[in-house]
Short mmCIF file of C-alpha atoms and ligand atoms in Angstrom, two decimals:
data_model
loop_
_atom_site.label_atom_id
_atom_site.label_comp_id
_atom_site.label_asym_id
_atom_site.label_seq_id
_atom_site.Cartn_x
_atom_site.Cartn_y
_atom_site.Cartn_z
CA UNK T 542 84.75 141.51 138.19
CA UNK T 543 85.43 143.89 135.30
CA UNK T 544 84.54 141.53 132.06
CA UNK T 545 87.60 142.98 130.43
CA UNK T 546 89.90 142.00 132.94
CA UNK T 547 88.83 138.73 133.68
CA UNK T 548 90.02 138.21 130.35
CA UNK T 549 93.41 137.96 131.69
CA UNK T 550 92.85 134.81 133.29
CA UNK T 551 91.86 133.47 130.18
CA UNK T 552 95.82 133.51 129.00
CA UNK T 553 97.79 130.54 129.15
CA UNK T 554 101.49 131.66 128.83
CA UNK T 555 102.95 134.41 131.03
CA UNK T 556 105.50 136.63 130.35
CA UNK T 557 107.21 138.73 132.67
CA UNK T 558 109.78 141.73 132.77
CA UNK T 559 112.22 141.62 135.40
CA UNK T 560 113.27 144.43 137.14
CA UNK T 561 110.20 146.11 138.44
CA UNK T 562 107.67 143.28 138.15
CA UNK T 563 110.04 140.85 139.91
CA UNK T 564 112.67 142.72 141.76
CA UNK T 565 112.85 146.25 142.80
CA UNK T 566 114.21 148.16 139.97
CA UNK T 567 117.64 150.23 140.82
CA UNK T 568 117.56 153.45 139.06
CA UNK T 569 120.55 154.52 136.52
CA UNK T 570 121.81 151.15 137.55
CA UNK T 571 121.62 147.39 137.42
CA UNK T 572 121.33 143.86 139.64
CA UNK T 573 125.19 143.88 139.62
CA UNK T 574 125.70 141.09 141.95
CA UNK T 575 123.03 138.47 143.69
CA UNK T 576 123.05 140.76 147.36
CA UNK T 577 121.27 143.77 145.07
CA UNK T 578 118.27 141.88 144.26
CA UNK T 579 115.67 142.64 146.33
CA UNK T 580 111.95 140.33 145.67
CA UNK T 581 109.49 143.18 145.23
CA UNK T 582 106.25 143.08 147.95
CA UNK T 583 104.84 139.48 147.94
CA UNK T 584 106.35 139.36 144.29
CA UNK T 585 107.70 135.67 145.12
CA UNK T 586 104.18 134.97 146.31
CA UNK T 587 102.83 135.82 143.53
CA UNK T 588 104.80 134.05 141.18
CA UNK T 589 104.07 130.56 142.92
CA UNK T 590 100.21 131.51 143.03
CA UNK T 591 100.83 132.31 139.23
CA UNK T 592 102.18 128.93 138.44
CA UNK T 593 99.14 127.25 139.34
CA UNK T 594 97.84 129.29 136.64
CA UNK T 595 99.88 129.38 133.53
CA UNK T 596 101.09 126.58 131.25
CA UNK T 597 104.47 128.29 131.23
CA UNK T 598 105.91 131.37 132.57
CA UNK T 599 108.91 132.83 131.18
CA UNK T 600 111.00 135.81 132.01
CA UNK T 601 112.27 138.23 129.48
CA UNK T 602 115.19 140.80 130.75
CA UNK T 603 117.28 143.03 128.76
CA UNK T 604 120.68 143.34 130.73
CA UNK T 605 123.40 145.75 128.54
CA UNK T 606 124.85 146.34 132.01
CA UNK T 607 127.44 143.67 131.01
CA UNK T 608 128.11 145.09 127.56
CA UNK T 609 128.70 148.04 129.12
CA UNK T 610 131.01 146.34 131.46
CA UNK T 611 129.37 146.88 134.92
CA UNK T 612 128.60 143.15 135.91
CA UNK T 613 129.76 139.86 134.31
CA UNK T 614 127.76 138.04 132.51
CA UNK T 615 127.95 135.39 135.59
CA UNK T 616 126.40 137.69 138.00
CA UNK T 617 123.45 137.42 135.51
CA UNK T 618 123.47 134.11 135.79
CA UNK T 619 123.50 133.76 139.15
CA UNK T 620 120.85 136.16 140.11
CA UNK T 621 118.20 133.84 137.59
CA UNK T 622 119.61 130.71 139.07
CA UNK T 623 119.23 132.33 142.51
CA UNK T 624 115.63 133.47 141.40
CA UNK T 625 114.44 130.36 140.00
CA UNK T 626 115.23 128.16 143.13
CA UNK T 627 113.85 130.75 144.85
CA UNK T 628 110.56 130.12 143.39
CA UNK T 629 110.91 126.59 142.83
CA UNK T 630 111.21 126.04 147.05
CA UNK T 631 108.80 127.99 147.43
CA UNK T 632 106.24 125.25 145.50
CA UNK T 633 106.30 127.71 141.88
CA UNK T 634 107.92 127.51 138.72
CA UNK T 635 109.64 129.75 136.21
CA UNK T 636 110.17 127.87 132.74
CA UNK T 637 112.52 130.00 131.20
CA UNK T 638 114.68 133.11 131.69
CA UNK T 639 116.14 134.97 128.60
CA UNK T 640 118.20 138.14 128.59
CA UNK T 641 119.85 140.35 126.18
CA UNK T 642 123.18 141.79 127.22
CA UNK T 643 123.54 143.81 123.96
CA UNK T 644 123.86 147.16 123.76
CA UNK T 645 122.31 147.78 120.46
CA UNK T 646 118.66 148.79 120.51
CA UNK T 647 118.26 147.17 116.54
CA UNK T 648 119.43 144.06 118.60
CA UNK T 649 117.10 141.79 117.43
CA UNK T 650 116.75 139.74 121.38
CA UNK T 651 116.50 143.38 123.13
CA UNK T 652 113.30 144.58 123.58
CA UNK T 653 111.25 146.03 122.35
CA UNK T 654 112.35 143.70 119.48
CA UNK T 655 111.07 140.40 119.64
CA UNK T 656 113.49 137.85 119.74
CA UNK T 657 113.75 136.63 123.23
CA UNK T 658 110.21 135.50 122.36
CA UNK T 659 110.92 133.74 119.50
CA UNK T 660 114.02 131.68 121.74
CA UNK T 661 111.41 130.67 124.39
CA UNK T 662 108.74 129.50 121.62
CA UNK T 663 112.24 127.58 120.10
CA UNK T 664 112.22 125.98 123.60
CA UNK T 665 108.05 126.00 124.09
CA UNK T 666 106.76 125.23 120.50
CA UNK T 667 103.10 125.50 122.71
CA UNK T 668 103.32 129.00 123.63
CA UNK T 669 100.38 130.65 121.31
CA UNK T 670 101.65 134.91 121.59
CA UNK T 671 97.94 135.14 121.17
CA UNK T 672 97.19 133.38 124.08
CA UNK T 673 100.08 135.24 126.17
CA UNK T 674 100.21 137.93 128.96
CA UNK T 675 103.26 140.12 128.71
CA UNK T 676 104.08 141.99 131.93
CA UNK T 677 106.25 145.20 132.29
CA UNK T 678 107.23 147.94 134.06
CA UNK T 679 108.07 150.15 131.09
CA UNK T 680 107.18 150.92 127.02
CA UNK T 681 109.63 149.03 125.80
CA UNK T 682 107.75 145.87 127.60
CA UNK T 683 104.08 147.15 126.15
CA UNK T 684 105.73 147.90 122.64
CA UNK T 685 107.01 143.97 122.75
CA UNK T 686 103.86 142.29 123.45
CA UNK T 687 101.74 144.79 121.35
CA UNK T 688 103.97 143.93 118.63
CA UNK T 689 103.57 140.04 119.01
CA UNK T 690 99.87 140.28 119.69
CA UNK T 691 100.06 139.90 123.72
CA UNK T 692 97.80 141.04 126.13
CA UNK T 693 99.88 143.55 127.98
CA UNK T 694 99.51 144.37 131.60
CA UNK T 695 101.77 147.91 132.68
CA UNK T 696 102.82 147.81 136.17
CA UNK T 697 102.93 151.17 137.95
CA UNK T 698 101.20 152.94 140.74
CA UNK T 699 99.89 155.63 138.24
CA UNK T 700 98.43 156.59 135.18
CA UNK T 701 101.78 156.19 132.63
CA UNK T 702 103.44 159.50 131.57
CA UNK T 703 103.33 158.70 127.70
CA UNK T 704 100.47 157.89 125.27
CA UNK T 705 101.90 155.39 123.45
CA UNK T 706 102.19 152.10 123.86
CA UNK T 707 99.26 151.77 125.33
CA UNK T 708 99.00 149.33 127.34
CA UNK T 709 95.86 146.95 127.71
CA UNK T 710 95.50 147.44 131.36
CA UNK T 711 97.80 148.40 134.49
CA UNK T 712 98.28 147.19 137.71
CA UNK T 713 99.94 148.33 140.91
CA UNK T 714 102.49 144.84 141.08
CA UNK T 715 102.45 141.39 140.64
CA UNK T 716 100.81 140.42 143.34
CA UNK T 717 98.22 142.42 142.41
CA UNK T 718 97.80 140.41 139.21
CA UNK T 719 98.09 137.00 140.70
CA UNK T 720 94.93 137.77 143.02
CA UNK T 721 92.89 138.23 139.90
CA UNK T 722 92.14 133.99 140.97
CA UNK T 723 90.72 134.92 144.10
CA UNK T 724 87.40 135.16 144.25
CA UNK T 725 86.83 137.93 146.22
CA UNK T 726 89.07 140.50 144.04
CA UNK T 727 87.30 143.91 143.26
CA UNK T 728 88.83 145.44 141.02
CA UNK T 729 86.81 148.32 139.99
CA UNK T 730 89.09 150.73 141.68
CA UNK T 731 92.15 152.18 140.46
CA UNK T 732 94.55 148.74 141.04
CA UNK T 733 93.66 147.56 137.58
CA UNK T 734 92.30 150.88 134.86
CA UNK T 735 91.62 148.74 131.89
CA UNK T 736 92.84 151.25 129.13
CA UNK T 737 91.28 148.92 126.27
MG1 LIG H 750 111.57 146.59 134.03
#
């Protein structure tokens, strides 16, 4: 295995975007009510082989759907009750799940910004941001962990189409990630391009 990315499973707190690490993003849209979220490919899978692995794994979600008055705040909270049995019966675990409904991008809980970290470190005084994965789907995910000293894992089936953030390395999905533990994973092909 690529040096470099074994690295990753030296990390001992996970953090994880939402849509489009976890559930299958809806474009121009949001998870409105609990029958439009979808578990990406083996995504629930991965997240109970993950547990085994991390300390604590928390979720970090910026939501300004309900600002902007498409879902209630409820729905919100259904879905991540919904999702967290989900993972739970399965034999996983997610510790936390923080969102930011606020519409303001100076917000200081919506990403990129950095708050949502800081509540789950209120909740976790353990979690070490040095010792943490951050895992996204989009900049403003790679711009929040570079800025709190993550290791930052992109999601995507291709090369990104911006230069910066960069992230540290990219992977196709979660599940992708969470075989990292087996011992036969290769990756020297294109699942995981270590960009660092
Ligand atoms: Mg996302």
């Amino acid at each position: 295995m690529n040096p470099n990315i074994s690295r990753l499973k030296t990390k001992h707190f996970l953090f994880l975007d939402r849509d489009g690490v976890i559930n299958v993003h809806r474009p121009n849209d949001y998870v409105k009510a609990l029958d439009e979220f979808v578990f990406l490919p083996r995504a629930l899978e991965a997240l109970v082989k993950l547990s085994k692995h991390f300390s604590r794994i928390v979720i970090v979600t910026n939501q300004r759907g309900v600002s902007k008055g498409k879902m209630h705040e409820s729905a919100v909270q259904e879905v991540h009750a919904y999702l967290q049995k989900q993972v739970e019966d399965a034999g996983g675990k997610i510790d936390g799940i923080y969102y930011c409904i606020h519409l303001d991008d100076n917000h200081p809980n919506r990403k990129p910004n950095s708050g949502m970290a800081f509540e789950a470190k209120k909740h976790f005084p353990e979690i070490d941001f040095s010792q943490s994965m951050m895992v996204g789907d989009s900049r403003s995910d790679i711009e929040f962990g570079n800025r709190l000293g993550m290791t930052t894992v992109l999601i995507k089936k291709e090369k990104p189409g911006w230069q910066k953030p960069v992230p540290d390395f990219i992977f196709s999905s979660l599940a992708a990630i969470a075989e990292l533990w087996e011992d036969n994973a290769n990756y020297i092909g294109e699942d995981a391009l270590a960009n660092k």
